[in-house]
Coordinates of C-alpha atoms in Angstrom, one line a residue:
M1 CA 15.7 -25.5 -42.6
A2 CA 18.5 -27.9 -43.6
T3 CA 20.1 -27.5 -40.1
D4 CA 16.9 -28.5 -38.4
N5 CA 16.8 -31.6 -40.6
V6 CA 20.2 -32.5 -39.4
L7 CA 19.0 -32.1 -35.8
W8 CA 16.2 -34.4 -36.2
R9 CA 18.4 -36.9 -37.9
I10 CA 20.7 -36.9 -34.9
V11 CA 18.0 -37.4 -32.3
R12 CA 16.4 -40.2 -34.4
P13 CA 17.6 -43.0 -32.2
V14 CA 15.4 -41.7 -29.3
K15 CA 12.5 -40.4 -31.5
K16 CA 10.0 -42.9 -30.0
K17 CA 10.7 -41.8 -26.5
L18 CA 10.6 -38.2 -27.6
N19 CA 7.2 -38.6 -29.3
F20 CA 5.9 -40.5 -26.2
A21 CA 7.1 -37.6 -24.0
M22 CA 5.3 -35.2 -26.4
V23 CA 2.0 -37.2 -26.2
L24 CA 2.2 -37.1 -22.4
S25 CA 3.0 -33.3 -22.3
V26 CA 0.1 -32.7 -24.7
G27 CA -2.2 -34.7 -22.4
S28 CA -1.0 -32.6 -19.4
T29 CA -1.6 -29.4 -21.4
L30 CA -5.1 -30.4 -22.5
L31 CA -5.9 -31.0 -18.8
T32 CA -4.5 -27.6 -17.8
I33 CA -6.7 -25.9 -20.4
A34 CA -9.7 -28.0 -19.2
N35 CA -8.9 -26.8 -15.7
L36 CA -9.0 -23.2 -16.8
I37 CA -12.4 -23.9 -18.4
I38 CA -13.7 -25.6 -15.2
L39 CA -12.4 -22.8 -13.2
S40 CA -14.5 -20.4 -15.3
Y41 CA -17.6 -22.5 -14.6
L42 CA -16.6 -22.7 -10.9
I43 CA -16.4 -18.9 -10.6
N44 CA -19.7 -18.7 -12.4
A45 CA -21.2 -21.1 -9.8
L46 CA -19.8 -19.0 -7.0
Y47 CA -21.4 -16.0 -8.7
T48 CA -24.8 -17.6 -8.9
G49 CA -24.6 -19.5 -5.6
D50 CA -25.1 -23.0 -7.0
T51 CA -23.6 -25.2 -4.2
T52 CA -24.0 -28.6 -6.0
Q53 CA -22.1 -27.2 -9.0
I54 CA -19.4 -25.8 -6.7
L55 CA -18.6 -29.1 -5.1
Y56 CA -18.8 -31.1 -8.4
L57 CA -16.6 -28.6 -10.3
F58 CA -14.1 -28.3 -7.4
G59 CA -13.7 -32.1 -7.4
M60 CA -13.2 -32.1 -11.2
M61 CA -10.5 -29.4 -10.8
I62 CA -8.6 -31.5 -8.2
L63 CA -8.8 -34.5 -10.5
C64 CA -7.6 -32.6 -13.5
V65 CA -4.7 -31.1 -11.5
V66 CA -3.6 -34.5 -10.1
I67 CA -3.7 -36.2 -13.5
S68 CA -2.1 -33.3 -15.4
Y69 CA 0.7 -33.2 -12.8
V70 CA 1.3 -37.0 -13.0
L71 CA 1.4 -36.8 -16.9
R72 CA 3.8 -33.8 -16.7
L73 CA 6.2 -35.7 -14.3
K74 CA 6.0 -38.8 -16.5
S75 CA 6.8 -36.7 -19.6
F76 CA 9.7 -35.1 -17.8
D77 CA 11.0 -38.6 -16.9
V78 CA 10.7 -40.0 -20.4
S79 CA 12.3 -37.0 -22.0
H80 CA 15.3 -37.1 -19.6
Y81 CA 15.7 -40.8 -20.0
A82 CA 15.7 -40.2 -23.8
A83 CA 18.4 -37.5 -23.3
F84 CA 20.6 -39.8 -21.4
D85 CA 20.1 -42.6 -24.0
L86 CA 21.0 -40.1 -26.8
E87 CA 24.1 -38.9 -24.9
A88 CA 25.3 -42.5 -24.4
I89 CA 24.6 -43.4 -28.0
L90 CA 26.3 -40.3 -29.4
R91 CA 29.3 -40.6 -27.2
K92 CA 29.7 -44.3 -28.1
N93 CA 29.3 -43.7 -31.9
I94 CA 31.6 -40.7 -31.9
S95 CA 34.3 -42.5 -29.9
S96 CA 34.0 -45.5 -32.0
H97 CA 34.2 -43.5 -35.2
L98 CA 37.3 -41.5 -33.9
A99 CA 39.0 -44.8 -33.4
K100 CA 38.6 -45.6 -37.1
L101 CA 39.7 -42.2 -38.5
P102 CA 43.1 -41.5 -39.9
L103 CA 45.5 -40.3 -37.2
G104 CA 46.5 -37.4 -39.3
F105 CA 42.9 -36.1 -39.4
L106 CA 42.8 -36.2 -35.6
T107 CA 46.1 -34.5 -35.3
E108 CA 45.2 -31.6 -37.7
T109 CA 41.6 -31.2 -36.3
G110 CA 43.1 -30.9 -32.8
S111 CA 42.1 -32.2 -29.4
G112 CA 40.2 -28.9 -28.6
A113 CA 37.8 -29.1 -31.5
L114 CA 37.2 -32.9 -30.9
T115 CA 36.7 -32.3 -27.1
K116 CA 34.1 -29.6 -27.9
I117 CA 32.1 -32.0 -30.1
L118 CA 32.4 -35.0 -27.8
N119 CA 31.6 -32.9 -24.6
E120 CA 29.8 -29.5 -25.3
D121 CA 27.9 -30.5 -28.5
V122 CA 26.7 -33.8 -27.1
R123 CA 25.8 -32.1 -23.7
L124 CA 23.9 -29.5 -25.6
L125 CA 21.8 -32.1 -27.4
H126 CA 21.2 -33.8 -24.2
G127 CA 19.8 -30.4 -22.9
F128 CA 17.6 -30.1 -26.0
V129 CA 16.0 -33.5 -25.7
A130 CA 15.5 -33.2 -22.0
D131 CA 14.0 -29.8 -21.9
S132 CA 12.5 -29.0 -25.3
T133 CA 9.5 -31.3 -24.9
P134 CA 7.5 -29.0 -22.5
L135 CA 8.7 -25.9 -24.5
F136 CA 7.4 -27.4 -27.8
V137 CA 4.0 -28.3 -26.3
R138 CA 3.6 -25.0 -24.5
T139 CA 4.7 -22.9 -27.5
Y140 CA 2.7 -24.8 -30.2
A141 CA 0.0 -27.0 -28.7
F142 CA -1.2 -24.7 -25.9
P143 CA -2.0 -21.7 -28.1
V144 CA -3.8 -23.7 -30.8
V145 CA -6.0 -25.6 -28.3
T146 CA -6.7 -22.4 -26.3
L147 CA -7.7 -20.5 -29.4
V148 CA -10.2 -23.3 -30.4
A149 CA -11.6 -23.1 -26.8
L150 CA -12.0 -19.3 -27.1
F151 CA -13.8 -19.7 -30.4
W152 CA -16.2 -22.0 -28.7
F153 CA -16.9 -19.5 -26.0
D154 CA -17.0 -16.3 -28.1
Y155 CA -15.6 -15.7 -31.5
R156 CA -15.0 -12.0 -30.9
V157 CA -12.7 -12.7 -27.9
A158 CA -10.9 -15.3 -30.0
L159 CA -10.3 -12.8 -32.8
V160 CA -9.0 -10.2 -30.4
C161 CA -6.5 -12.7 -28.9
L162 CA -5.6 -13.9 -32.5
A163 CA -4.9 -10.3 -33.5
I164 CA -2.7 -9.7 -30.4
L165 CA -0.8 -12.9 -31.2
I166 CA -0.3 -12.1 -34.9
V167 CA 1.0 -8.4 -34.1
G168 CA 3.3 -9.7 -31.4
L169 CA 4.7 -12.5 -33.5
G170 CA 5.2 -10.1 -36.3
F171 CA 7.4 -7.8 -34.3
L172 CA 9.2 -10.9 -33.0
A173 CA 9.8 -12.1 -36.6
L174 CA 11.3 -8.7 -37.4
A175 CA 13.5 -8.9 -34.3
M176 CA 14.8 -12.3 -35.4
K177 CA 15.5 -11.4 -39.1
N178 CA 19.1 -12.5 -40.1
K179 CA 19.0 -14.6 -37.0
T180 CA 21.2 -17.4 -38.6
E181 CA 24.0 -15.0 -39.7
V182 CA 23.9 -13.1 -36.4
T183 CA 24.0 -16.3 -34.4
H184 CA 27.0 -17.4 -36.4
Q185 CA 28.8 -14.2 -35.8
F186 CA 27.9 -14.2 -32.2
N187 CA 29.1 -17.8 -31.7
K188 CA 32.3 -17.1 -33.7
A189 CA 33.0 -13.9 -31.5
K190 CA 32.5 -16.0 -28.3
E191 CA 34.9 -18.6 -29.6
D192 CA 37.5 -16.0 -30.4
I193 CA 37.2 -14.7 -26.8
N194 CA 37.6 -18.2 -25.3
V195 CA 40.7 -18.9 -27.5
A196 CA 42.2 -15.4 -26.6
V197 CA 41.7 -16.0 -22.9
I198 CA 43.0 -19.5 -23.0
E199 CA 46.1 -18.5 -25.0
Y200 CA 46.7 -15.6 -22.7
V201 CA 46.5 -17.6 -19.6
Q202 CA 48.5 -20.5 -20.9
A203 CA 51.3 -18.3 -22.2
M204 CA 51.4 -16.1 -19.0
P205 CA 55.0 -16.8 -18.2
V206 CA 56.2 -15.8 -21.7
V207 CA 53.8 -12.9 -21.8
R208 CA 54.9 -11.5 -18.5
V209 CA 58.7 -11.9 -19.3
F210 CA 58.5 -10.3 -22.8
D211 CA 55.8 -7.5 -22.6
G212 CA 54.6 -7.3 -19.1
G213 CA 51.2 -8.7 -20.3
E214 CA 50.1 -5.5 -21.8
K215 CA 50.5 -5.9 -25.6
S216 CA 49.4 -9.5 -25.4
F217 CA 46.2 -8.5 -23.8
V218 CA 45.3 -6.5 -26.9
R219 CA 44.2 -9.7 -28.7
Y220 CA 41.7 -10.5 -26.0
E221 CA 40.5 -6.9 -25.9
S222 CA 40.0 -6.8 -29.7
A223 CA 38.0 -10.1 -29.5
L224 CA 35.9 -8.7 -26.7
Q225 CA 35.3 -5.6 -28.8
R226 CA 34.2 -7.6 -31.8
Y227 CA 31.7 -9.4 -29.5
L228 CA 30.4 -6.2 -28.1
S229 CA 30.0 -4.6 -31.6
I230 CA 27.9 -7.6 -32.7
I231 CA 25.6 -7.2 -29.8
T232 CA 25.5 -3.5 -30.1
L233 CA 24.6 -3.7 -33.8
W234 CA 21.8 -6.2 -33.1
F235 CA 20.3 -4.1 -30.5
K236 CA 20.5 -1.0 -32.7
E237 CA 18.8 -2.8 -35.6
N238 CA 16.4 -5.1 -33.8
G239 CA 16.1 -3.9 -30.2
L240 CA 12.9 -1.8 -30.7
N241 CA 11.1 -4.7 -32.5
A242 CA 12.3 -7.1 -29.6
K243 CA 11.0 -4.7 -26.9
L244 CA 7.6 -4.3 -28.7
S245 CA 7.2 -8.1 -29.1
M246 CA 8.0 -8.7 -25.4
F247 CA 5.5 -5.9 -24.4
I248 CA 2.6 -7.2 -26.7
L249 CA 3.2 -10.9 -25.9
N250 CA 2.8 -10.3 -22.2
P251 CA -0.3 -11.5 -20.2
L252 CA -0.9 -8.1 -18.5
P253 CA -1.7 -5.9 -21.8
T254 CA -3.8 -8.8 -23.1
F255 CA -5.6 -9.0 -19.7
I256 CA -6.4 -5.3 -19.7
I257 CA -7.7 -5.4 -23.4
L258 CA -9.9 -8.4 -22.6
L259 CA -11.1 -6.9 -19.3
V260 CA -12.2 -3.6 -21.0
L261 CA -13.8 -5.3 -24.1
G262 CA -15.2 -8.1 -21.9
T263 CA -16.8 -5.7 -19.5
Y264 CA -18.4 -3.7 -22.3
W265 CA -19.9 -6.8 -24.0
F266 CA -21.0 -8.3 -20.7
Q267 CA -22.7 -5.1 -19.7
E268 CA -24.6 -4.9 -23.0
G269 CA -25.6 -8.5 -22.6
S270 CA -23.9 -10.0 -25.6
L271 CA -21.3 -12.0 -23.5
S272 CA -22.2 -14.3 -20.7
F273 CA -20.5 -14.2 -17.3
V274 CA -18.9 -17.6 -17.8
S275 CA -17.6 -16.6 -21.2
F276 CA -16.3 -13.4 -19.8
V277 CA -14.3 -15.2 -17.1
A278 CA -13.1 -17.9 -19.6
S279 CA -11.9 -15.2 -21.9
L280 CA -9.7 -13.6 -19.2
L281 CA -8.3 -17.0 -18.1
L282 CA -7.8 -18.5 -21.5
G283 CA -6.7 -15.4 -23.3
T284 CA -4.0 -14.5 -21.0
G285 CA -2.9 -18.1 -20.8
M286 CA -2.6 -18.3 -24.5
I287 CA -0.5 -15.2 -24.8
E288 CA 1.7 -16.3 -21.9
S289 CA 2.3 -19.6 -23.6
I290 CA 4.1 -17.8 -26.4
L291 CA 6.8 -16.4 -24.0
P292 CA 9.1 -19.4 -24.3
Y293 CA 9.1 -19.2 -28.2
R294 CA 12.2 -17.2 -28.4
S295 CA 14.0 -19.5 -25.9
L296 CA 12.9 -22.5 -27.9
T297 CA 14.2 -21.1 -31.2
N298 CA 17.5 -20.4 -29.5
V299 CA 17.7 -23.9 -28.1
I300 CA 16.8 -25.3 -31.6
S301 CA 19.4 -23.1 -33.3
R302 CA 22.2 -24.0 -31.0
A303 CA 21.2 -27.7 -31.0
A304 CA 21.1 -27.7 -34.8
I305 CA 24.7 -26.1 -35.0
S306 CA 25.9 -28.9 -32.7
S307 CA 24.1 -31.5 -34.7
K308 CA 25.8 -30.3 -37.9
R309 CA 29.2 -30.5 -36.2
I310 CA 28.5 -34.0 -35.0
E311 CA 27.2 -35.2 -38.4
E312 CA 30.2 -33.6 -40.3
L313 CA 32.5 -35.5 -37.9
L314 CA 30.6 -38.8 -38.4
A315 CA 30.7 -38.3 -42.1
V316 CA 34.5 -38.2 -42.3
E317 CA 35.7 -41.4 -44.1
P318 CA 37.2 -43.9 -41.8
L319 CA 40.6 -45.4 -42.6
A320 CA 40.2 -47.7 -45.5
S321 CA 41.1 -51.4 -45.0
S322 CA 40.6 -53.9 -47.8
G323 CA 42.8 -56.6 -46.4
E324 CA 42.3 -59.5 -43.9
Q325 CA 45.9 -60.2 -43.0
T326 CA 46.1 -60.5 -39.2
S327 CA 49.9 -60.7 -38.7
V328 CA 53.2 -59.4 -39.9
S329 CA 56.1 -61.8 -40.2
D330 CA 58.5 -59.7 -42.2
T331 CA 59.4 -56.2 -40.9
T332 CA 61.1 -55.0 -44.1
I333 CA 59.9 -51.5 -44.8
S334 CA 59.6 -50.4 -48.4
F335 CA 58.6 -47.0 -49.7
E336 CA 58.0 -47.4 -53.5
S337 CA 57.5 -44.2 -55.5
V338 CA 55.5 -42.5 -52.8
S339 CA 54.0 -39.1 -53.3
F340 CA 51.8 -37.4 -50.8
T341 CA 50.0 -34.0 -50.5
Y342 CA 48.4 -32.9 -47.2
P343 CA 44.6 -32.4 -47.4
G344 CA 43.7 -28.9 -48.3
R345 CA 47.2 -28.1 -49.7
E346 CA 48.7 -27.9 -53.2
D347 CA 52.3 -28.4 -52.8
K348 CA 53.6 -31.9 -52.4
A349 CA 55.0 -32.9 -49.0
L350 CA 56.7 -36.0 -50.5
D351 CA 57.5 -36.4 -54.2
N352 CA 58.2 -39.8 -55.6
I353 CA 60.4 -41.2 -52.8
S354 CA 61.7 -44.7 -52.6
F355 CA 63.8 -46.5 -50.0
T356 CA 64.0 -49.8 -48.1
V357 CA 64.6 -50.5 -44.4
K358 CA 65.8 -54.0 -43.7
P359 CA 64.7 -55.9 -40.6
G360 CA 66.7 -55.2 -37.4
T361 CA 68.5 -52.2 -38.9
F362 CA 68.6 -48.5 -37.9
T363 CA 67.6 -45.9 -40.4
A364 CA 67.9 -42.2 -39.8
I365 CA 66.0 -39.5 -41.7
T366 CA 67.4 -36.0 -41.6
G367 CA 67.2 -32.7 -43.4
A368 CA 66.0 -29.1 -43.0
S369 CA 62.7 -28.2 -41.4
G370 CA 59.9 -28.8 -43.7
A371 CA 61.8 -31.2 -45.9
G372 CA 59.3 -34.1 -45.3
K373 CA 61.0 -36.0 -42.5
S374 CA 58.1 -36.3 -40.1
T375 CA 55.7 -36.9 -43.0
V376 CA 57.6 -40.1 -43.8
A377 CA 57.3 -41.3 -40.2
R378 CA 53.6 -40.5 -40.0
L379 CA 52.8 -42.3 -43.4
L380 CA 54.1 -45.6 -42.1
P381 CA 51.5 -46.0 -39.2
R382 CA 48.8 -44.5 -41.7
F383 CA 48.3 -41.2 -40.2
W384 CA 47.3 -40.5 -43.7
D385 CA 47.3 -42.8 -46.9
V386 CA 49.6 -42.0 -49.8
N387 CA 48.4 -40.3 -52.9
Q388 CA 50.6 -42.4 -55.2
G389 CA 52.9 -45.4 -54.8
Q390 CA 52.8 -47.7 -51.9
I391 CA 54.3 -48.4 -48.5
K392 CA 55.0 -52.1 -47.7
L393 CA 55.7 -54.3 -44.6
G394 CA 57.4 -57.3 -46.1
D395 CA 55.5 -58.0 -49.3
T396 CA 52.2 -56.5 -48.0
D397 CA 50.9 -53.0 -48.8
I398 CA 50.0 -51.5 -45.4
R399 CA 46.6 -50.6 -46.7
N400 CA 45.9 -54.3 -47.0
L401 CA 46.6 -54.7 -43.3
K402 CA 43.9 -54.3 -40.7
P403 CA 44.7 -51.0 -38.9
E404 CA 44.9 -52.7 -35.6
V405 CA 47.4 -55.2 -36.9
L406 CA 49.5 -52.4 -38.4
L407 CA 49.5 -50.4 -35.1
D408 CA 50.2 -53.5 -33.1
T409 CA 53.4 -53.9 -35.1
I410 CA 54.7 -50.4 -34.5
S411 CA 55.8 -48.4 -31.5
F412 CA 56.0 -44.7 -31.9
V413 CA 57.8 -42.2 -29.7
F414 CA 56.7 -38.7 -30.5
Q415 CA 58.6 -35.4 -30.0
D416 CA 55.9 -34.2 -27.6
N417 CA 54.6 -37.3 -25.8
F418 CA 51.1 -37.2 -24.1
I419 CA 51.1 -38.2 -20.5
F420 CA 47.8 -39.0 -19.0
S421 CA 46.4 -37.8 -15.7
D422 CA 46.9 -41.2 -14.0
T423 CA 49.6 -43.0 -12.0
I424 CA 53.1 -43.4 -13.5
A425 CA 52.7 -47.1 -13.6
N426 CA 49.5 -46.9 -15.7
N427 CA 51.1 -44.3 -18.0
I428 CA 53.9 -46.8 -18.8
R429 CA 51.3 -49.6 -19.1
M430 CA 49.4 -47.8 -21.9
G431 CA 49.1 -50.4 -24.8
A432 CA 50.2 -53.2 -22.4
E433 CA 47.6 -53.0 -19.7
E434 CA 48.1 -56.6 -18.6
A435 CA 51.8 -56.0 -17.6
S436 CA 52.8 -56.6 -14.0
I437 CA 54.4 -53.9 -11.9
E438 CA 57.6 -55.9 -12.1
E439 CA 57.6 -55.7 -15.9
V440 CA 56.7 -52.0 -15.7
M441 CA 59.7 -51.4 -13.4
E442 CA 62.0 -53.3 -15.7
A443 CA 61.0 -51.1 -18.6
A444 CA 61.5 -48.0 -16.6
K445 CA 65.0 -49.2 -15.7
A446 CA 65.8 -49.8 -19.3
A447 CA 64.5 -46.3 -20.1
Q448 CA 66.8 -44.7 -17.3
I449 CA 63.8 -43.3 -15.4
H450 CA 63.4 -45.8 -12.5
D451 CA 65.6 -44.0 -10.2
F452 CA 63.7 -40.7 -10.6
I453 CA 60.4 -42.5 -10.1
M454 CA 61.6 -44.2 -6.8
Q455 CA 62.5 -40.7 -5.5
L456 CA 59.0 -39.6 -5.8
P457 CA 56.8 -39.8 -2.6
D458 CA 54.4 -42.5 -4.1
G459 CA 56.8 -44.0 -6.5
Y460 CA 55.0 -45.8 -9.4
E461 CA 51.7 -44.9 -7.9
T462 CA 52.5 -41.2 -8.1
L463 CA 49.6 -39.3 -9.9
V464 CA 50.7 -37.4 -12.9
K465 CA 49.3 -33.9 -13.1
E466 CA 47.5 -32.5 -16.3
R467 CA 49.5 -33.5 -19.4
G468 CA 52.5 -34.4 -17.1
N469 CA 53.2 -30.7 -16.2
N470 CA 55.1 -31.9 -13.1
F471 CA 57.7 -33.6 -15.3
S472 CA 60.4 -32.1 -17.4
G473 CA 60.6 -32.7 -21.2
G474 CA 63.3 -35.2 -20.8
Q475 CA 61.6 -37.1 -18.1
K476 CA 58.3 -37.3 -20.2
Q477 CA 60.5 -38.5 -23.1
R478 CA 61.9 -41.4 -21.0
L479 CA 58.5 -42.3 -19.7
A480 CA 57.4 -42.6 -23.3
I481 CA 60.5 -44.8 -24.1
A482 CA 59.6 -47.0 -21.1
R483 CA 56.1 -47.3 -22.6
A484 CA 57.6 -48.4 -26.0
I485 CA 60.1 -50.8 -24.3
L486 CA 57.1 -52.5 -22.5
R487 CA 55.1 -52.8 -25.6
N488 CA 58.1 -54.4 -27.4
K489 CA 56.9 -54.1 -31.0
P490 CA 59.2 -55.1 -33.9
V491 CA 59.1 -51.7 -35.7
L492 CA 60.1 -48.5 -33.9
I493 CA 59.6 -44.9 -35.0
L494 CA 61.4 -42.1 -33.1
D495 CA 60.3 -38.6 -34.2
E496 CA 62.7 -35.9 -33.0
V497 CA 63.0 -37.7 -29.7
T498 CA 66.3 -35.8 -28.8
S499 CA 64.6 -32.4 -28.8
F500 CA 64.4 -32.3 -25.0
S501 CA 68.0 -33.6 -24.6
D502 CA 70.3 -31.4 -22.4
T503 CA 73.6 -31.9 -20.7
E504 CA 72.0 -33.6 -17.6
N505 CA 69.8 -36.1 -19.4
E506 CA 71.5 -36.6 -22.8
L507 CA 73.5 -39.7 -21.6
L508 CA 70.4 -41.2 -20.0
L509 CA 68.4 -40.7 -23.2
M510 CA 71.2 -42.3 -25.3
C511 CA 71.3 -45.3 -22.9
A512 CA 67.5 -45.5 -23.0
F513 CA 67.5 -45.5 -26.9
R514 CA 70.1 -48.3 -27.0
N515 CA 67.9 -50.4 -24.8
L516 CA 64.8 -49.5 -26.8
M517 CA 66.3 -50.2 -30.3
K518 CA 67.7 -53.6 -29.6
D519 CA 66.6 -56.2 -32.2
K520 CA 64.1 -53.7 -33.8
T521 CA 63.6 -52.2 -37.2
V522 CA 64.1 -48.6 -36.4
I523 CA 63.4 -45.3 -38.2
M524 CA 64.6 -42.2 -36.4
I525 CA 63.8 -38.6 -37.5
A526 CA 66.6 -36.4 -36.2
H527 CA 68.2 -32.9 -36.4
R528 CA 71.0 -33.7 -34.0
L529 CA 73.5 -35.5 -36.3
E530 CA 75.6 -36.9 -33.3
T531 CA 72.6 -39.3 -32.5
I532 CA 72.5 -40.8 -36.0
K533 CA 76.3 -41.3 -36.7
N534 CA 76.0 -45.0 -36.1
A535 CA 72.8 -45.5 -38.2
D536 CA 73.0 -48.3 -40.8
Q537 CA 71.5 -46.0 -43.3
I538 CA 70.9 -42.2 -43.3
I539 CA 68.3 -40.7 -45.7
V540 CA 68.7 -36.9 -46.3
M541 CA 65.5 -35.3 -47.3
D542 CA 65.2 -31.9 -49.3
K543 CA 62.0 -30.3 -50.3
G544 CA 60.0 -33.6 -50.2
R545 CA 62.6 -35.6 -52.2
I546 CA 65.4 -37.8 -51.2
S547 CA 68.8 -36.1 -51.8
E548 CA 71.2 -38.6 -50.4
I549 CA 71.3 -42.1 -49.0
G550 CA 74.3 -43.8 -47.3
N551 CA 75.9 -44.2 -43.9
H552 CA 77.7 -41.4 -42.0
D553 CA 81.1 -42.0 -43.4
Q554 CA 79.8 -42.2 -47.0
L555 CA 77.7 -39.0 -46.8
A556 CA 80.3 -37.0 -44.9
A557 CA 82.9 -37.7 -47.6
N558 CA 80.4 -36.4 -50.3
N559 CA 80.2 -32.8 -51.0
G560 CA 76.3 -32.8 -50.5
I561 CA 73.7 -31.6 -48.1
Y562 CA 74.7 -34.0 -45.4
H563 CA 78.4 -32.9 -45.6
A564 CA 77.3 -29.3 -45.2
M565 CA 75.1 -30.2 -42.3
W566 CA 77.9 -32.1 -40.6
Q567 CA 80.3 -29.3 -41.0
S568 CA 77.8 -26.8 -39.6
Y569 CA 77.0 -29.2 -36.7
T570 CA 80.7 -29.8 -35.7
Q571 CA 81.3 -26.0 -35.9
A572 CA 78.3 -25.3 -33.6
R573 CA 79.5 -27.9 -31.1
N574 CA 83.0 -26.3 -31.0
W575 CA 81.6 -22.7 -30.6
H576 CA 81.8 -21.0 -27.3
I577 CA 81.4 -17.4 -26.0
K578 CA 84.8 -15.6 -25.3
S579 CA 85.2 -13.1 -22.6
D580 CA 86.6 -9.7 -23.5
K581 CA 88.7 -9.7 -20.4

């Protein structure tokens, strides 16, 4: 199958080690079969009372057991070393590839999906390489070699075992029909359950307040019901075939059949005693070796799905860069006839927009939700590339800059800033790891967060909890501002950074912004018009187009969108609830 081809392409870097492990495992298997044959002759020698043969055969058995065990352990070591090598290679390749992908792709794909690939899928392939070697040999090599040995002893016994094998595998094939589709539905149902559980747990405060947790639990319950219905349907359609295959491909029924037939042939003199014993040992061993077949197919199927996801991720085109420019001297930002449509959508997010931001000036972009404000901010650091037109830094198209040069020119403060599970100092140092603790503290002071940090038990060495859950939104915002101040890049993009502002921290944020924006080329995306009154230039967006450009006084005097927004804003600021008393 195509998915199997993907699997073997992914494990190609460790193919030699995997093949060597297979050879060692085959050698161990051959010695195991040889041991069964020797045991047959040993039992025959005990039956006839040949003491010399007994000692010789017993010594041979011990030798075969020791060598087989050594080969098996060596095969185990080689396959596990190969698994660790593959895991390291895949993690390195995927991480390196992710660093080259457009940031927009990473944002849209989501951390959950990427984490699943980097952790779960890679770990599953590790398990496949480490554990599949003995399963492959046992499932394929053992039955073939055993069947050849049975034909050498007695063709009738071999044909009986072959018939049992064919019938059992036939029922197994029927049980596994439509396996690919069922597996896909099964995995999808499991993912739906996981998503529903995570959503339910993470949203627990809201859920408990608004519906007591009862209605929101319906989503999890329905996902569980879909999962149960898939399993029930499979058992209803294929359960009987699965049970029959498990019964037939079982050593005990085979042993009974061979015992009855072998006794009959032995008593009539057409089957020697040694062949009789060998048929019981080898026949049951051959059937028993088929038992892992289903487990192996499941392992291969899951590994193939993981391989496909990894290959699809590695096939995503990295951020194109045709230029060799290694520095930026002019921070004039120019959007020239830029149009952009998000991948997978038809409507334009931006439609033929043009504007210029001069070095050291403050440009604000505002407008209704969905007007294209954040898209403008994200195109500058190349989260995506424009479909038409060009964006320039100075006289250079940003696509002709090396990505690392472009990103080293820009600091970006997001609406929702990611805080790592590390010390506060190291969080502020991100992007400026060589900074001293004194420089970190100066940046924190400028960001109006130093006093808060010093109140913590461990100060700057305080460990941040998962995603900064032990900090408020405003505190995380000021940590991000401290991070940007420390990096001190000439171009600064602020995306809805006042969204967490409240009465208590609004003044602190404004002071932090003033310190952050000194001597920089600034683009701020904002809804709160009070924060952009002093901007050198305000761009008003409407449905992906530029509606107005000017400063606050100019736009407020016009009878346009900004004038209406300012009127609504001032009315909202003056509104208050009156008491009926």
